[in-house]
Amino acid sequence: MNPIISAKDVTFAYPAYEGEASQTVLDDISIDIRPGEFVAVLGHNGSGKSTLAKHFNAILLPSGGTVWVAGIDTRIEDKIYDIRQTVGMVFQNPDNQLVATIVEEDVAFALENLGVPPAEIRARVDDALKSVGMYEYREHAPHQLSGGQKQRIAIAGVIAMRPRCIVLDEPTAMLDPRGREEVLATIRGLNREHGITVVLITHYMDEAALCDRVVVVDNGRMLLDGVPKEVFSHVTILKEVGLDVPQVTELAYGLRCAGYPVPEDIIFEEECVDAIAALLEGRHVDHKN
Amino acid sequence: MLKDITIGQYFPGKSVLHRLDPRVKIILTFLYIVVLFAASNPLGLLIGIFFLIVAYGVSRVPPRMILKSLKPVLPIILFTTLLNVFFIEGEILWHWAFLTITKEGVATAVIMSVRIACLIAGTSLLTYTTSPIALTDGLERLMGPLKKIRFPVHELAMMMTIALRFIPTLIEETDKIMSAQKARGADMESGGLMQRAKALVPVLIPLFVSAFRRADELAMAMECRCYRGGEGRTRMKQLHVGGVDAVCTLFVLLCLAGVIAVNLYAPPLF
């Protein structure tokens, strides 16, 4: 299948100001995102992960290299609304991306912009609100909702465009644990049930562990790219660039360093519990002998 | 304390007036103003008052809201009353030093103050029964024809909507910043006017900085959702003029006709 987003040798630099050198944010990044994938992009602050995300729907255009969205070069100006309809984007602060004073009007915003006929807008807004589980709140004002609910409305506003892919730029960074859980469950549902490709920019390791694929970005370069188990097994590389691994991975890593035979690819709690239980039983048996 | 501020003065309800098309309501409010100013004698004004009583009755907005709406304009009413009472010449009723009260003066004063009171109470009813967002919507559509002369109707309506959307957010933020500054020992409750105004500077600066950042992010989010101005835009909610609107329009027109008839045929009181 053709990739839905494809970046080739993408470089991005903010233009130089007087007396200052231009600042390179992305340095020769190539990545293909295939339809239906659930990809996490990891990196610490200033690693360029948000800048990369903004290249995926033509908010930013590469200084060098090319980005294609569904086969369209993002630099073609006439196609910009096709691109933004194909790849929707959700940002970190839910407060700053809701436009209207009523939930359903906000969800309708993108469709109104696209000139969709009113009856169809109504149907698509209802669908979008149901798919994020916020249909009952359609007549509320955004400021009456919790952070997680607001973020789900923001997601619904993007989903209403029926995009093939959504890019979420740290959507849970400003939420409490419950809100985070709500939003993650929503995103996972959209990916699994509706087949929408998801690119999740995050710095939470446990969120990344749930994805199909993890890409680690540091200093504008792509460092690692693979399934979570593989990526998180590179504990030392991740630590070098200032990223943590999931707690259980770290525990297993510590055990391994201390000479205990623990598998390298532990990323979930249950796996860790099993491994340690096996270890303890094994030792117990050893002791008896 | 800041959380108590309500936007506009919408009084939620499901009455006939609440359900009127906002466009019709705005036009009818203008017509009512015409009625009030066309009424040149007390009988005509009585029609205006009668209309108000019926309208408030139908809207189920509590009558004390009339007083609430009149409170801010009370000084203006008093001022015009005083001017009219003392400065209109005619049949002298009372005289002391340089002050004279005339019969015509008292009559004009009463008519003027009743007229202003009705005007305010009537126009307030529009904002009591129409949510700010419906009002903006109605205005945008009413001013639609002005687009032909390049008047930025859609842009103005969008600005209004965004302002309405962000007022609660910014109020919340102001509250937070004030608490933060108080926690660092800022004193905002004592001192004179100047001192208090100065104490607000450390609140306003972070508020402005954050408002600009929000604006930037909002603009990007709007772009992501394909916003490109009013051109080719459709709306989910369509406004419909229905039977209720027709009945209400008829009622206002009857009032207007009544006032004109009174002006023409009723004998002038003075």
Coordinates of C-alpha atoms in Angstrom, one line a residue:
Chain A
M1 CA 0.0 0.0 0.0
N2 CA 1.2 3.5 -0.7
P3 CA 2.2 5.4 2.4
I4 CA -0.3 8.1 3.5
I5 CA 2.5 10.4 4.6
S6 CA 5.9 10.2 3.1
A7 CA 8.9 12.4 4.0
K8 CA 12.1 12.2 2.1
D9 CA 15.3 13.9 3.3
V10 CA 13.3 16.6 5.0
T11 CA 15.3 19.5 6.4
F12 CA 13.8 22.5 8.1
A13 CA 15.5 25.6 9.4
Y14 CA 14.0 28.8 10.8
P15 CA 15.3 31.7 8.7
A16 CA 18.3 33.5 10.1
Y17 CA 17.7 36.7 11.9
E18 CA 20.2 39.5 11.8
G19 CA 23.5 38.5 13.3
E20 CA 22.3 35.0 14.1
A21 CA 22.9 31.8 12.3
S22 CA 19.8 30.0 11.0
Q23 CA 18.7 27.3 13.3
T24 CA 18.3 23.8 11.9
V25 CA 15.4 22.0 13.5
L26 CA 15.0 19.0 11.3
D27 CA 18.0 17.4 9.7
D28 CA 17.5 15.0 6.9
I29 CA 14.5 13.0 8.1
S30 CA 12.9 10.3 6.0
I31 CA 9.9 8.5 7.2
D32 CA 6.9 6.6 5.6
I33 CA 3.7 6.3 7.5
R34 CA 1.4 3.6 6.1
P35 CA -2.4 3.6 6.2
G36 CA -3.8 2.2 9.4
E37 CA -0.6 2.5 11.4
F38 CA -0.5 3.8 15.0
V39 CA 2.8 5.6 15.2
A40 CA 4.3 7.3 18.2
V41 CA 6.9 10.0 17.7
L42 CA 9.1 10.3 20.8
G43 CA 11.5 13.0 21.7
H44 CA 12.3 15.4 24.5
N45 CA 11.5 19.1 24.4
G46 CA 13.2 20.9 21.5
S47 CA 14.0 17.6 19.7
G48 CA 12.0 18.8 16.6
K49 CA 9.1 16.3 17.0
S50 CA 6.4 19.0 16.9
T51 CA 8.1 20.7 13.9
L52 CA 8.1 17.3 12.1
A53 CA 4.4 16.9 12.9
K54 CA 3.6 20.4 11.4
H55 CA 5.2 19.2 8.1
F56 CA 2.6 16.4 7.9
N57 CA -0.3 18.8 6.9
A58 CA 1.5 21.7 5.3
I59 CA 1.5 24.0 8.3
L60 CA 5.2 24.1 7.7
L61 CA 6.9 23.5 4.4
P62 CA 10.3 21.8 4.3
S63 CA 13.4 23.9 3.6
G64 CA 14.9 20.9 1.9
G65 CA 13.5 17.5 0.8
T66 CA 9.9 16.8 0.2
V67 CA 6.8 15.7 2.1
W68 CA 4.0 13.9 0.3
V69 CA 0.5 13.5 1.8
A70 CA -1.5 10.8 -0.1
G71 CA 0.9 11.3 -2.9
I72 CA 0.5 15.1 -3.1
D73 CA 3.6 17.3 -2.6
T74 CA 2.8 19.6 0.4
R75 CA 4.3 22.5 -1.5
I76 CA 1.6 22.6 -4.1
E77 CA -0.5 25.5 -2.8
D78 CA -3.7 24.7 -4.7
K79 CA -3.9 21.3 -2.9
I80 CA -3.4 22.7 0.6
Y81 CA -7.0 22.1 1.7
D82 CA -7.0 18.6 0.2
I83 CA -3.9 17.9 2.3
R84 CA -5.4 19.3 5.5
Q85 CA -8.6 17.3 4.9
T86 CA -6.5 14.1 4.6
V87 CA -4.3 14.8 7.6
G88 CA -6.1 16.4 10.5
M89 CA -4.1 17.9 13.4
V90 CA -4.9 18.2 17.1
F91 CA -2.8 20.3 19.4
Q92 CA -1.7 20.3 23.0
N93 CA -3.9 22.9 24.6
P94 CA -7.6 22.1 24.1
D95 CA -8.5 25.6 25.2
N96 CA -6.7 27.2 22.3
Q97 CA -8.2 25.1 19.5
L98 CA -11.9 25.3 20.1
V99 CA -13.4 28.2 18.1
A100 CA -17.1 28.2 18.8
T101 CA -19.1 28.7 22.0
I102 CA -21.2 25.6 21.6
V103 CA -19.7 22.1 21.3
E104 CA -21.6 21.0 18.1
E105 CA -20.8 24.3 16.4
D106 CA -17.2 23.8 17.0
V107 CA -17.3 20.3 15.6
A108 CA -19.0 21.8 12.5
F109 CA -16.4 24.5 12.0
A110 CA -14.2 22.6 9.6
L111 CA -17.1 21.3 7.6
E112 CA -18.6 24.9 7.4
N113 CA -15.2 26.0 6.1
L114 CA -15.2 23.4 3.5
G115 CA -18.7 24.4 2.3
V116 CA -20.4 21.1 3.0
P117 CA -24.3 21.3 2.7
P118 CA -26.0 21.9 6.1
A119 CA -27.9 18.6 6.3
E120 CA -24.6 16.6 5.7
I121 CA -22.8 18.8 8.3
R122 CA -25.4 17.8 10.8
A123 CA -25.0 14.1 10.1
R124 CA -21.2 14.2 10.1
V125 CA -21.1 16.3 13.3
D126 CA -23.4 13.8 15.1
D127 CA -21.2 10.9 13.8
A128 CA -18.0 12.6 14.9
L129 CA -19.4 13.4 18.4
K130 CA -20.6 9.8 18.8
S131 CA -17.2 8.3 17.8
V132 CA -15.5 10.3 20.6
G133 CA -18.3 9.6 23.0
M134 CA -19.3 13.2 23.5
Y135 CA -22.7 13.2 21.8
E136 CA -24.6 14.0 25.0
Y137 CA -22.5 17.1 25.5
R138 CA -23.3 18.6 22.1
E139 CA -25.1 21.6 23.4
H140 CA -22.7 22.5 26.2
A141 CA -20.3 25.4 26.2
P142 CA -16.6 24.3 26.0
H143 CA -15.7 26.0 29.3
Q144 CA -18.1 23.8 31.1
L145 CA -16.1 20.7 30.1
S146 CA -13.1 19.0 31.6
G147 CA -9.7 19.1 29.9
G148 CA -10.1 15.5 28.6
Q149 CA -13.6 16.3 27.3
K150 CA -12.4 19.4 25.5
Q151 CA -9.6 17.5 23.9
R152 CA -12.1 14.9 22.7
I153 CA -14.2 17.7 21.2
A154 CA -11.1 19.0 19.4
I155 CA -10.5 15.4 18.1
A156 CA -14.2 15.3 17.0
G157 CA -13.7 18.6 15.1
V158 CA -10.9 17.0 13.1
I159 CA -12.7 13.6 12.7
A160 CA -15.7 15.4 11.2
M161 CA -13.6 16.2 8.1
R162 CA -13.3 12.4 7.7
P163 CA -9.5 12.5 7.5
R164 CA -7.5 9.4 6.7
C165 CA -4.9 10.3 9.2
I166 CA -4.8 12.4 12.4
V167 CA -1.6 13.9 13.9
L168 CA -1.8 14.6 17.6
D169 CA 0.8 16.9 19.0
E170 CA 1.1 16.0 22.7
P171 CA -2.6 15.8 23.2
T172 CA -2.4 14.6 26.8
A173 CA 0.4 16.9 28.0
M174 CA -2.0 19.3 29.8
L175 CA -4.4 16.7 31.1
D176 CA -4.9 15.0 34.4
P177 CA -4.5 11.2 34.5
R178 CA -8.2 10.6 33.9
G179 CA -8.3 13.0 31.0
R180 CA -5.2 11.3 29.5
E181 CA -6.8 7.9 29.8
E182 CA -10.1 9.2 28.1
V183 CA -8.2 10.8 25.2
L184 CA -5.9 7.8 24.7
A185 CA -8.9 5.4 24.7
T186 CA -10.6 7.6 22.1
I187 CA -7.5 7.7 19.9
R188 CA -7.0 4.0 20.1
G189 CA -10.7 3.5 19.2
L190 CA -10.4 5.6 16.2
N191 CA -7.4 3.7 15.0
R192 CA -8.8 0.2 15.7
E193 CA -12.4 0.7 14.8
H194 CA -12.4 3.3 12.2
G195 CA -9.0 2.5 10.6
I196 CA -7.7 6.0 10.9
T197 CA -4.0 6.3 10.8
V198 CA -2.7 8.0 14.0
V199 CA 0.6 9.8 14.5
L200 CA 0.9 10.5 18.2
I201 CA 3.6 13.0 19.2
T202 CA 4.4 12.4 22.9
H203 CA 7.0 12.3 25.6
Y204 CA 5.2 9.8 27.7
M205 CA 6.8 6.4 27.3
D206 CA 3.8 4.4 28.4
E207 CA 1.7 6.0 25.7
A208 CA 4.3 5.1 23.1
A209 CA 4.4 1.5 24.4
L210 CA 0.8 1.1 23.3
C211 CA 1.5 2.0 19.7
D212 CA 2.4 -0.2 16.7
R213 CA 5.5 1.6 15.9
V214 CA 7.8 4.1 17.8
V215 CA 10.0 6.7 16.1
V216 CA 12.6 8.5 18.3
V217 CA 13.6 11.9 17.3
D218 CA 16.6 13.8 18.8
N219 CA 18.2 17.0 17.7
G220 CA 16.3 17.0 14.5
R221 CA 17.4 13.5 13.5
M222 CA 15.7 10.2 13.5
L223 CA 17.4 8.0 16.0
L224 CA 15.3 4.8 16.2
D225 CA 12.4 3.5 14.3
G226 CA 10.7 0.2 15.1
V227 CA 8.1 -1.7 17.1
P228 CA 8.0 -0.6 20.8
K229 CA 9.7 -3.7 22.1
E230 CA 12.6 -3.2 19.8
V231 CA 13.0 0.5 20.4
F232 CA 12.8 0.3 24.1
S233 CA 15.4 -2.4 24.2
H234 CA 17.9 0.3 23.4
V235 CA 17.9 1.6 26.9
T236 CA 21.3 3.1 26.8
I237 CA 20.7 5.1 23.6
L238 CA 17.4 6.4 24.9
K239 CA 19.0 7.5 28.2
E240 CA 21.8 9.2 26.3
V241 CA 19.3 11.5 24.6
G242 CA 17.5 12.3 27.8
L243 CA 14.5 10.0 27.3
D244 CA 13.2 7.6 29.9
V245 CA 12.0 4.1 29.1
P246 CA 8.8 2.7 30.7
Q247 CA 9.4 2.0 34.4
V248 CA 9.2 -1.8 33.9
T249 CA 11.7 -1.7 31.1
E250 CA 14.0 0.2 33.3
L251 CA 13.6 -2.3 36.2
A252 CA 14.2 -5.2 33.8
Y253 CA 17.3 -3.4 32.5
G254 CA 18.6 -2.9 36.0
L255 CA 18.1 -6.6 36.8
R256 CA 19.9 -7.5 33.6
C257 CA 22.8 -5.3 34.4
A258 CA 23.0 -6.9 37.8
G259 CA 23.4 -10.2 36.0
Y260 CA 19.9 -11.7 36.3
P261 CA 18.5 -13.4 33.1
V262 CA 15.6 -11.2 32.3
P263 CA 14.3 -10.8 28.7
E264 CA 15.3 -7.5 26.9
D265 CA 11.9 -6.7 25.5
I266 CA 9.7 -6.0 28.5
I267 CA 7.5 -3.0 28.1
F268 CA 4.3 -3.9 29.9
E269 CA 3.7 -4.4 33.6
E270 CA 2.3 -7.9 33.2
E271 CA 5.3 -9.1 31.3
C272 CA 7.5 -7.7 34.0
V273 CA 5.5 -9.4 36.7
D274 CA 5.7 -12.7 34.8
A275 CA 9.4 -12.4 34.2
I276 CA 10.2 -11.6 37.8
A277 CA 7.9 -14.3 39.1
A278 CA 9.7 -16.8 36.8
L279 CA 13.0 -15.4 38.0
L280 CA 12.0 -15.9 41.7
E281 CA 10.7 -19.4 41.1
G282 CA 13.8 -20.2 39.2
R283 CA 16.0 -18.9 42.0
H284 CA 13.9 -20.7 44.5
V285 CA 14.4 -24.0 42.6
D286 CA 18.1 -23.2 42.3
H287 CA 18.3 -22.6 46.0
K288 CA 16.7 -26.0 46.8
N289 CA 19.1 -27.8 44.6
Chain B
M1 CA -15.5 36.6 42.3
L2 CA -14.5 36.8 38.7
K3 CA -16.3 33.6 37.9
D4 CA -19.7 35.2 38.6
I5 CA -19.5 37.4 35.5
T6 CA -21.9 36.3 32.9
I7 CA -21.4 37.1 29.3
G8 CA -24.1 39.4 28.0
Q9 CA -27.3 39.1 30.0
Y10 CA -29.0 36.1 28.4
F11 CA -31.8 34.7 30.4
P12 CA -32.2 31.1 29.2
G13 CA -35.7 29.9 28.5
K14 CA -38.0 28.3 26.0
S15 CA -40.7 31.0 25.5
V16 CA -42.0 32.2 22.2
L17 CA -39.7 35.1 22.3
H18 CA -36.7 32.9 22.9
R19 CA -37.6 30.8 19.9
L20 CA -38.0 33.8 17.5
D21 CA -35.6 34.0 14.7
P22 CA -32.8 36.3 15.9
R23 CA -33.0 38.3 12.7
V24 CA -36.7 39.0 13.2
K25 CA -36.1 39.9 16.8
I26 CA -33.4 42.4 15.9
I27 CA -35.7 44.0 13.3
L28 CA -38.6 44.1 15.7
T29 CA -36.5 45.7 18.3
F30 CA -35.7 48.5 15.9
L31 CA -39.4 48.8 15.0
Y32 CA -40.2 49.1 18.7
I33 CA -37.7 52.0 18.9
V34 CA -39.5 53.6 16.0
V35 CA -42.8 53.1 17.8
L36 CA -41.5 54.8 20.9
F37 CA -40.2 57.8 19.0
A38 CA -43.2 58.1 16.8
A39 CA -45.5 58.3 19.9
S40 CA -45.7 62.0 20.5
N41 CA -48.5 62.0 23.0
P42 CA -49.1 60.0 26.2
L43 CA -51.7 57.7 24.7
G44 CA -49.2 56.6 22.1
L45 CA -46.6 55.9 24.9
L46 CA -49.3 53.9 26.7
I47 CA -49.3 51.6 23.7
G48 CA -45.5 51.3 24.0
I49 CA -45.9 50.4 27.7
F50 CA -48.7 47.9 26.9
F51 CA -46.4 46.3 24.4
L52 CA -43.6 46.0 27.0
I53 CA -46.0 44.3 29.5
V54 CA -47.2 41.8 27.0
A55 CA -43.6 41.1 25.7
Y56 CA -42.2 40.6 29.2
G57 CA -45.2 38.5 30.1
V58 CA -44.7 36.2 27.1
S59 CA -40.9 35.9 27.6
R60 CA -41.2 34.8 31.3
V61 CA -38.3 37.1 32.1
P62 CA -38.9 38.2 35.7
P63 CA -40.1 41.8 35.9
R64 CA -37.3 42.7 38.3
M65 CA -35.0 42.3 35.3
I66 CA -36.6 45.5 34.0
L67 CA -35.4 47.4 37.0
K68 CA -32.0 45.8 36.7
S69 CA -31.7 47.0 33.1
L70 CA -32.8 50.5 34.0
K71 CA -30.3 50.9 36.8
P72 CA -27.3 52.0 34.7
V73 CA -29.4 54.6 32.7
L74 CA -31.0 56.1 35.8
P75 CA -28.6 59.1 35.9
I76 CA -29.4 59.8 32.2
I77 CA -33.1 59.7 32.9
L78 CA -32.8 62.0 36.0
F79 CA -30.6 64.4 34.0
T80 CA -33.1 64.7 31.1
T81 CA -35.9 65.0 33.5
L82 CA -34.3 67.9 35.3
L83 CA -33.3 69.7 32.1
N84 CA -36.8 69.4 30.8
V85 CA -38.5 70.4 34.0
F86 CA -36.5 73.5 34.5
F87 CA -35.7 74.7 31.0
I88 CA -38.8 74.5 28.9
E89 CA -40.8 77.7 28.7
G90 CA -44.5 77.9 29.0
E91 CA -47.3 78.3 31.7
I92 CA -45.5 78.9 34.9
L93 CA -46.4 76.5 37.8
W94 CA -43.8 77.4 40.4
H95 CA -41.1 80.0 40.6
W96 CA -38.2 80.6 43.0
A97 CA -35.2 82.7 42.4
F98 CA -33.9 81.6 38.9
L99 CA -35.7 78.3 38.9
T100 CA -39.0 78.0 37.1
I101 CA -41.2 75.0 36.5
T102 CA -43.7 75.1 33.7
K103 CA -46.6 72.8 32.8
E104 CA -45.1 72.0 29.4
G105 CA -41.8 71.2 31.1
V106 CA -43.3 68.7 33.5
A107 CA -45.2 67.1 30.6
T108 CA -42.2 66.8 28.4
A109 CA -40.1 65.5 31.3
V110 CA -42.6 62.7 32.0
I111 CA -42.9 61.7 28.3
M112 CA -39.1 61.7 27.8
S113 CA -38.3 59.7 30.8
V114 CA -41.0 57.1 30.1
R115 CA -39.7 56.9 26.5
I116 CA -36.1 56.3 27.6
A117 CA -37.2 53.8 30.2
C118 CA -39.3 51.9 27.6
L119 CA -36.4 52.1 25.2
I120 CA -34.0 50.5 27.5
A121 CA -36.4 47.9 28.9
G122 CA -37.5 46.9 25.4
T123 CA -34.0 46.6 23.9
S124 CA -32.8 44.7 27.0
L125 CA -35.5 42.2 26.3
L126 CA -33.6 41.4 23.1
T127 CA -30.5 40.5 25.0
Y128 CA -32.4 38.7 27.7
T129 CA -34.1 36.3 25.3
T130 CA -31.3 35.9 22.7
S131 CA -28.0 34.1 23.5
P132 CA -24.9 36.2 22.4
I133 CA -24.1 33.6 19.8
A134 CA -27.6 33.7 18.3
L135 CA -27.4 37.5 18.3
T136 CA -24.0 37.4 16.5
D137 CA -25.5 34.9 14.0
G138 CA -28.5 37.1 13.4
L139 CA -26.4 40.2 12.9
E140 CA -24.1 38.4 10.5
R141 CA -27.0 37.3 8.3
L142 CA -28.8 40.6 8.5
M143 CA -25.7 42.5 7.5
G144 CA -25.0 40.0 4.7
P145 CA -25.9 42.4 1.9
L146 CA -23.2 44.7 3.2
K147 CA -20.6 42.2 1.9
K148 CA -21.3 43.6 -1.6
I149 CA -19.7 46.9 -0.6
R150 CA -16.8 44.9 0.9
F151 CA -17.9 45.4 4.5
P152 CA -16.1 42.6 6.5
V153 CA -19.3 41.1 7.9
H154 CA -18.1 37.6 8.3
E155 CA -14.8 38.7 9.9
L156 CA -16.6 40.9 12.4
A157 CA -19.0 38.0 13.3
M158 CA -16.0 35.6 13.6
M159 CA -14.3 38.1 15.9
M160 CA -17.4 38.3 18.1
T161 CA -17.7 34.5 18.3
I162 CA -14.0 34.1 19.3
A163 CA -14.3 36.9 21.8
L164 CA -17.4 35.2 23.3
R165 CA -15.6 31.9 23.3
F166 CA -12.5 33.2 25.0
I167 CA -14.0 35.5 27.7
P168 CA -14.5 32.6 30.2
T169 CA -11.1 31.2 29.4
L170 CA -9.4 34.6 30.0
I171 CA -11.4 35.3 33.1
E172 CA -10.3 31.9 34.5
E173 CA -6.7 32.8 33.6
T174 CA -7.0 36.2 35.3
D175 CA -8.1 34.6 38.4
K176 CA -5.2 32.2 38.3
I177 CA -2.6 35.0 37.7
M178 CA -4.1 37.1 40.5
S179 CA -3.8 34.2 42.9
A180 CA -0.3 33.6 41.8
Q181 CA 0.6 37.3 42.3
K182 CA -1.1 37.4 45.7
A183 CA 0.8 34.3 46.7
R184 CA 3.9 36.3 46.1
G185 CA 2.7 39.1 48.2
A186 CA 1.0 41.4 45.7
D187 CA -1.5 43.6 47.4
M188 CA -4.6 44.3 45.2
E189 CA -7.2 45.2 47.7
S190 CA -5.9 48.2 49.5
G191 CA -4.9 51.7 48.6
G192 CA -6.5 54.3 46.4
L193 CA -7.6 54.1 42.8
M194 CA -4.2 54.8 41.4
Q195 CA -2.5 52.3 43.6
R196 CA -5.0 49.6 42.7
A197 CA -4.6 50.4 39.1
K198 CA -0.9 50.0 39.4
A199 CA -1.3 46.7 41.3
L200 CA -3.1 45.4 38.2
V201 CA -0.1 45.8 35.9
P202 CA 1.6 42.5 37.0
V203 CA -1.7 40.8 36.3
L204 CA -2.3 42.4 32.9
I205 CA 1.1 41.8 31.4
P206 CA 1.1 38.0 31.8
L207 CA -2.5 38.0 30.7
F208 CA -1.7 39.8 27.5
V209 CA 1.3 37.6 26.8
S210 CA -0.8 34.5 27.2
A211 CA -3.6 35.9 25.1
F212 CA -1.2 36.5 22.2
R213 CA 0.1 33.0 22.5
R214 CA -3.4 31.6 22.6
A215 CA -4.2 33.7 19.5
D216 CA -1.3 32.2 17.7
E217 CA -2.2 28.6 18.5
L218 CA -5.9 29.3 17.7
A219 CA -4.9 30.6 14.3
M220 CA -2.9 27.5 13.6
A221 CA -5.8 25.2 14.7
M222 CA -8.2 27.2 12.5
E223 CA -5.9 26.8 9.5
C224 CA -5.7 23.1 10.2
R225 CA -9.4 23.0 9.9
C226 CA -9.3 24.6 6.5
Y227 CA -10.5 28.1 7.6
R228 CA -10.1 30.5 4.8
G229 CA -12.5 33.4 5.6
G230 CA -16.2 33.7 4.7
E231 CA -15.9 32.8 1.1
G232 CA -17.8 29.6 0.2
R233 CA -18.6 28.9 3.8
T234 CA -21.8 27.1 4.7
R235 CA -23.5 26.9 8.1
M236 CA -24.8 23.9 9.9
K237 CA -27.7 25.7 11.6
Q238 CA -30.0 27.4 9.2
L239 CA -32.4 30.1 10.4
H240 CA -36.0 29.7 9.5
V241 CA -38.7 32.4 9.6
G242 CA -41.9 30.7 10.8
G243 CA -45.4 31.3 11.9
V244 CA -44.4 32.6 15.3
D245 CA -42.2 35.2 13.7
A246 CA -45.1 36.3 11.5
V247 CA -47.4 36.7 14.5
C248 CA -44.9 38.7 16.5
T249 CA -44.2 41.0 13.5
L250 CA -47.9 41.5 13.1
F251 CA -48.2 42.5 16.7
V252 CA -45.4 45.1 16.5
L253 CA -46.8 46.5 13.3
L254 CA -50.2 46.8 15.0
C255 CA -48.6 48.8 17.8
L256 CA -47.0 51.0 15.3
A257 CA -50.3 51.5 13.4
G258 CA -51.9 52.3 16.8
V259 CA -49.4 54.9 17.6
I260 CA -49.8 56.5 14.2
A261 CA -53.5 56.5 14.5
V262 CA -53.3 58.1 18.0
N263 CA -51.0 60.8 16.6
L264 CA -53.4 61.6 13.8
Y265 CA -56.8 61.4 15.5
A266 CA -56.5 61.7 19.3
P267 CA -56.7 65.3 20.5
P268 CA -53.4 66.6 21.8
L269 CA -53.4 66.8 25.6
F270 CA -51.9 70.3 25.6

